[in-house]
Amino acid sequence: MRTRKIPRRSLALAAAIAALPTAALATPAVAAPPNELISRFVELPRSPLPSDHAQRAITVTYRNDSARDRTVAPQILVESPANGPFLDPASIRLEVLGHDGHWRTTALASQTGTLYTLLDPSQLVLHGHGTLTEQYRLTVVGKAPLQGTIEPRVAIYR
């Protein structure tokens, strides 16, 4: 019998969908408006997790090439190595630069070895032909060296 390897990102998305209330999974006419459903992710360049306790700057940029407004949400994934060990959210500090110029810590959830930021708190409406630029900084605070990959992306809602 053939087996297929399922990428951790797919498992994390499946887990996020499984955690939704049943009403959110109903047809859009009955439950959530269509603009609250994710239509796709725009994957941005990956980078390795810093091996020491240095800070890593991460910039998430997305341009809305459409003339219409779009709901988007930046997201940071931190993938554990395929062969383990899984990363612990307490080993990574992720901060986002607020509009007031101050850094604030962002919580990381964990699913099957992938650490990720939640989409709901970062959702925003990006106007037609507008550009989203979010600044993050990631610091390994756990026992170094840790291994993994930083994978920024942007969720695009319908």
Protein backbone atom coordinates (compact mmCIF):
# COMPACT_ATOMS: atom_id res chain seq x y z
CA MET A 1 0.00 0.00 0.00
CA ARG A 2 1.40 3.40 -0.98
CA THR A 3 1.58 6.12 1.60
CA ARG A 4 1.62 9.85 1.04
CA LYS A 5 3.47 12.38 3.11
CA ILE A 6 1.23 15.31 4.03
CA PRO A 7 3.07 18.63 4.55
CA ARG A 8 2.85 20.01 8.08
CA ARG A 9 1.35 23.26 6.76
CA SER A 10 -1.58 21.27 5.39
CA LEU A 11 -1.99 19.53 8.73
CA ALA A 12 -1.89 22.87 10.56
CA LEU A 13 -4.58 24.25 8.23
CA ALA A 14 -6.68 21.12 8.69
CA ALA A 15 -6.33 21.41 12.47
CA ALA A 16 -7.37 25.07 12.33
CA ILE A 17 -10.44 24.17 10.27
CA ALA A 18 -11.27 21.29 12.61
CA ALA A 19 -11.17 23.73 15.55
CA LEU A 20 -13.76 26.00 13.94
CA PRO A 21 -17.30 25.85 15.27
CA THR A 22 -19.63 23.81 13.08
CA ALA A 23 -21.48 26.98 12.05
CA ALA A 24 -18.33 28.35 10.42
CA LEU A 25 -18.19 25.29 8.16
CA ALA A 26 -21.77 25.65 6.89
CA THR A 27 -22.54 27.19 3.53
CA PRO A 28 -21.63 30.89 3.37
CA ALA A 29 -25.26 31.93 2.88
CA VAL A 30 -26.13 30.38 6.25
CA ALA A 31 -23.01 30.99 8.31
CA ALA A 32 -20.06 33.28 7.66
CA PRO A 33 -19.99 35.88 4.90
CA PRO A 34 -17.83 34.78 1.93
CA ASN A 35 -15.10 37.33 2.76
CA GLU A 36 -14.32 35.46 5.99
CA LEU A 37 -13.21 32.30 4.21
CA ILE A 38 -9.60 31.84 3.12
CA SER A 39 -9.26 31.39 -0.62
CA ARG A 40 -5.48 30.94 -0.75
CA PHE A 41 -2.12 31.62 0.84
CA VAL A 42 0.70 33.62 -0.73
CA GLU A 43 3.92 31.94 0.34
CA LEU A 44 6.89 34.26 0.91
CA PRO A 45 10.62 33.37 0.97
CA ARG A 46 11.69 30.98 3.72
CA SER A 47 14.72 31.34 5.94
CA PRO A 48 16.43 29.11 8.50
CA LEU A 49 15.79 29.59 12.19
CA PRO A 50 18.73 31.46 13.79
CA SER A 51 21.02 28.92 15.42
CA ASP A 52 22.01 31.26 18.23
CA HIS A 53 20.03 33.70 20.36
CA ALA A 54 20.27 36.48 17.75
CA GLN A 55 17.16 38.29 16.57
CA ARG A 56 15.96 37.67 13.03
CA ALA A 57 14.06 40.43 11.24
CA ILE A 58 11.15 39.21 9.12
CA THR A 59 9.27 41.47 6.72
CA VAL A 60 5.95 40.32 5.31
CA THR A 61 4.97 42.29 2.20
CA TYR A 62 1.95 41.74 -0.03
CA ARG A 63 0.58 43.98 -2.78
CA ASN A 64 -3.12 43.88 -3.61
CA ASP A 65 -3.02 43.99 -7.40
CA SER A 66 -6.80 44.10 -7.54
CA ALA A 67 -8.84 47.30 -7.72
CA ARG A 68 -11.17 45.99 -5.03
CA ASP A 69 -10.55 45.81 -1.30
CA ARG A 70 -9.35 42.46 0.06
CA THR A 71 -9.29 40.97 3.52
CA VAL A 72 -5.82 39.61 4.23
CA ALA A 73 -3.89 38.31 7.23
CA PRO A 74 -0.12 37.93 7.55
CA GLN A 75 1.05 34.72 9.22
CA ILE A 76 4.38 33.39 10.39
CA LEU A 77 5.01 29.64 10.46
CA VAL A 78 8.05 28.09 12.13
CA GLU A 79 8.50 24.51 10.91
CA SER A 80 10.32 21.91 12.97
CA PRO A 81 12.77 19.63 11.16
CA ALA A 82 11.02 16.72 9.40
CA ASN A 83 12.80 14.22 11.65
CA GLY A 84 12.21 16.22 14.85
CA PRO A 85 12.56 17.31 17.50
CA PHE A 86 9.40 19.43 17.49
CA LEU A 87 9.82 23.06 18.47
CA ASP A 88 8.24 24.34 21.66
CA PRO A 89 6.41 27.71 21.50
CA ALA A 90 8.24 28.73 24.70
CA SER A 91 11.56 28.43 22.81
CA ILE A 92 10.69 31.18 20.33
CA ARG A 93 9.75 34.81 20.97
CA LEU A 94 7.96 36.47 18.06
CA GLU A 95 7.22 40.18 18.13
CA VAL A 96 5.35 42.40 15.70
CA LEU A 97 5.97 46.12 15.24
CA GLY A 98 2.75 47.97 16.05
CA HIS A 99 1.50 51.08 14.28
CA ASP A 100 2.58 53.03 17.36
CA GLY A 101 6.22 52.02 16.79
CA HIS A 102 6.37 49.63 19.76
CA TRP A 103 7.13 45.92 19.58
CA ARG A 104 4.54 43.58 21.06
CA THR A 105 4.87 39.85 21.65
CA THR A 106 2.69 37.65 19.47
CA ALA A 107 1.53 34.26 20.76
CA LEU A 108 2.46 31.15 18.82
CA ALA A 109 0.15 28.16 18.56
CA SER A 110 1.51 24.68 17.84
CA GLN A 111 0.30 21.79 15.71
CA THR A 112 2.28 18.71 14.58
CA GLY A 113 5.65 20.40 14.92
CA THR A 114 4.64 23.69 13.32
CA LEU A 115 4.48 26.89 15.34
CA TYR A 116 2.21 29.56 13.84
CA THR A 117 0.56 32.88 14.50
CA LEU A 118 -3.22 33.01 14.56
CA LEU A 119 -4.93 34.62 11.59
CA ASP A 120 -7.92 36.30 13.25
CA PRO A 121 -5.96 38.94 15.25
CA SER A 122 -3.96 39.98 12.19
CA GLN A 123 -6.84 40.28 9.70
CA LEU A 124 -7.19 43.61 7.97
CA VAL A 125 -8.76 45.12 4.89
CA LEU A 126 -6.18 46.01 2.26
CA HIS A 127 -7.53 48.60 -0.16
CA GLY A 128 -7.29 48.13 -3.91
CA HIS A 129 -3.70 48.47 -5.15
CA GLY A 130 -2.56 48.87 -1.53
CA THR A 131 0.50 47.23 0.00
CA LEU A 132 0.73 45.42 3.31
CA THR A 133 4.08 45.57 5.09
CA GLU A 134 4.41 43.99 8.54
CA GLN A 135 7.65 43.87 10.51
CA TYR A 136 8.37 40.97 12.85
CA ARG A 137 11.39 39.95 14.86
CA LEU A 138 12.00 36.42 16.00
CA THR A 139 14.36 35.43 18.80
CA VAL A 140 15.33 31.92 19.87
CA VAL A 141 15.02 32.05 23.65
CA GLY A 142 15.17 28.31 24.30
CA LYS A 143 18.21 26.15 24.61
CA ALA A 144 20.22 26.70 21.44
CA PRO A 145 20.86 25.42 18.90
CA LEU A 146 17.33 24.88 17.62
CA GLN A 147 16.64 23.88 14.04
CA GLY A 148 13.72 24.86 11.88
CA THR A 149 12.50 27.03 9.04
CA ILE A 150 10.72 30.40 9.19
CA GLU A 151 7.94 30.53 6.60
CA PRO A 152 6.05 33.82 6.30
CA ARG A 153 2.85 33.92 4.24
CA VAL A 154 -0.30 35.95 3.71
CA ALA A 155 -3.83 34.52 3.86
CA ILE A 156 -6.13 35.93 1.20
CA TYR A 157 -9.83 35.80 2.01
CA ARG A 158 -12.64 35.51 -0.52
